[in-house]
Amino acid sequence: KKCVRCPKPFIGRISRKPYLPPVGRLGLSRSAENPCFITFDKIDIYALEYLPYGFDFTIDRTEHLMTEWNVDGLPEISKKFDPNCYKNLEVSEYYLYCCPIYGTFGEEFTYHCSHEKDEVGYSMVPLDKKVRLILPEKFGNLKKQMVDDSS
């Protein structure tokens, strides 16, 4: 049974280590005719709690996936792997971030990547958007709505 009042989970950070294995290693389908690219991903899943702006979310859980990518850049196989394997890989690491936009109640996110590890918190409203306050009849629940600046 799903808890409706529980904070929604979201993937806030993926720590990714790319790896191009030698032919025949790891039991994957890479060959001279079918090259592939592999990433070892540490996926941090956060709970979308309503925090004041400037506070960081706490990690709810972490998953470790190894993904095999085809020559078109699409994922073909993903499977869980031992977290110790991730720590022992001596390749450069980069990070993919997904941050909820403050004031959108977890409905909109910003995305970015970096070579530096950072905490996950709310992001500001993008410059191409503006916030319009919507006041229902009798000033009930105050709600913010994101609108395109072009309108």
XYZ file of C-alpha atoms in Angstrom:
151
model
C 0.000 0.000 0.000
C 1.397 3.380 -1.015
C 1.594 6.145 1.600
C 0.093 9.314 0.126
C 1.401 11.575 2.877
C 4.973 10.300 2.666
C 7.496 12.513 0.877
C 7.891 11.656 -2.807
C 11.192 9.991 -3.700
C 13.338 11.506 -6.438
C 16.758 10.771 -7.892
C 18.814 13.775 -6.838
C 22.352 12.718 -7.730
C 23.981 10.074 -9.880
C 27.691 9.556 -9.327
C 28.917 8.001 -12.552
C 32.169 6.239 -13.363
C 32.560 5.386 -17.052
C 34.447 2.258 -18.028
C 35.400 0.661 -21.351
C 36.254 -2.958 -20.535
C 38.598 -5.147 -22.554
C 36.855 -7.541 -24.952
C 35.362 -10.552 -23.151
C 35.504 -9.105 -19.609
C 32.554 -8.936 -17.200
C 30.483 -11.354 -19.302
C 29.081 -8.534 -21.438
C 28.403 -8.481 -25.129
C 31.286 -6.218 -26.162
C 33.220 -7.463 -29.123
C 35.114 -6.004 -32.039
C 31.833 -5.968 -34.007
C 29.670 -4.707 -31.113
C 31.576 -2.242 -28.923
C 29.878 -1.002 -25.789
C 30.386 1.533 -23.077
C 29.750 0.754 -19.414
C 28.929 3.052 -16.537
C 28.985 2.208 -12.864
C 26.374 4.418 -11.256
C 25.798 5.212 -7.611
C 22.233 6.541 -7.500
C 21.226 8.650 -4.489
C 17.474 8.735 -3.919
C 16.123 11.541 -1.753
C 12.763 12.160 -0.091
C 11.150 15.383 -1.307
C 10.539 17.080 2.010
C 9.297 20.641 2.296
C 12.396 22.368 3.626
C 13.332 26.048 3.764
C 15.368 27.259 0.815
C 19.100 26.693 1.384
C 18.718 23.428 3.306
C 19.977 20.152 1.800
C 17.892 17.022 1.393
C 18.993 13.845 3.144
C 19.615 10.654 1.196
C 16.784 8.163 1.656
C 18.600 5.245 0.016
C 21.353 4.466 -2.494
C 21.340 2.000 -5.385
C 24.335 0.787 -7.424
C 23.750 -0.054 -11.097
C 26.045 -1.151 -13.868
C 24.674 -0.099 -17.255
C 25.819 -1.291 -20.656
C 25.273 1.259 -23.435
C 25.029 0.413 -27.137
C 26.788 2.235 -29.982
C 23.781 4.574 -30.351
C 24.217 5.758 -26.756
C 21.136 3.976 -25.441
C 21.110 1.762 -22.330
C 20.731 -1.936 -23.117
C 21.375 -3.756 -19.844
C 21.247 -2.499 -16.262
C 21.927 -4.654 -13.261
C 22.773 -4.131 -9.608
C 26.354 -4.622 -8.490
C 28.395 -4.714 -5.286
C 29.058 -1.195 -3.897
C 32.663 -2.189 -3.085
C 33.289 -2.556 -6.814
C 32.355 1.117 -7.242
C 34.843 2.249 -4.593
C 37.661 0.230 -6.170
C 37.261 1.635 -9.694
C 40.052 4.114 -10.297
C 38.519 6.187 -13.074
C 37.316 9.775 -13.091
C 33.881 10.345 -11.666
C 31.265 12.880 -12.658
C 27.895 13.787 -11.214
C 24.426 14.294 -12.659
C 22.055 16.393 -10.552
C 18.288 16.783 -10.438
C 17.105 19.510 -8.053
C 13.489 20.453 -7.382
C 12.680 24.099 -8.094
C 11.762 25.918 -4.909
C 8.064 26.762 -4.775
C 6.865 24.227 -7.370
C 5.939 21.559 -4.815
C 8.198 18.987 -6.497
C 6.516 19.315 -9.885
C 9.471 20.915 -11.725
C 13.215 20.280 -11.569
C 16.470 21.680 -12.884
C 19.238 19.415 -14.192
C 22.977 19.877 -14.413
C 26.232 17.923 -14.371
C 29.570 18.563 -12.715
C 32.933 16.996 -11.922
C 32.517 18.189 -8.336
C 30.395 16.456 -5.725
C 27.826 18.721 -4.129
C 24.815 18.399 -1.853
C 21.285 18.314 -3.266
C 18.835 21.037 -2.294
C 16.218 23.239 -3.897
C 17.220 25.228 -6.948
C 16.087 28.743 -7.709
C 13.404 29.546 -10.254
C 15.062 29.602 -13.709
C 15.453 33.058 -15.246
C 13.127 32.193 -18.136
C 10.250 31.592 -15.690
C 8.443 33.812 -13.254
C 6.275 32.866 -10.309
C 2.672 34.011 -10.239
C 0.690 33.672 -7.033
C -2.745 32.171 -7.519
C -5.231 33.034 -4.817
C -8.344 30.868 -4.893
C -11.726 32.235 -3.861
C -11.869 33.369 -0.228
C -8.040 33.258 -0.123
C -7.942 29.541 0.596
C -4.750 27.630 -0.047
C -2.035 29.820 -1.502
C -0.499 28.161 -4.545
C 2.389 29.206 -6.762
C 2.330 28.507 -10.473
C 5.236 28.554 -12.894
C 4.532 30.406 -16.119
C 6.606 30.947 -19.238
C 8.100 34.411 -19.430
C 7.154 34.578 -23.104
C 3.404 34.717 -22.373
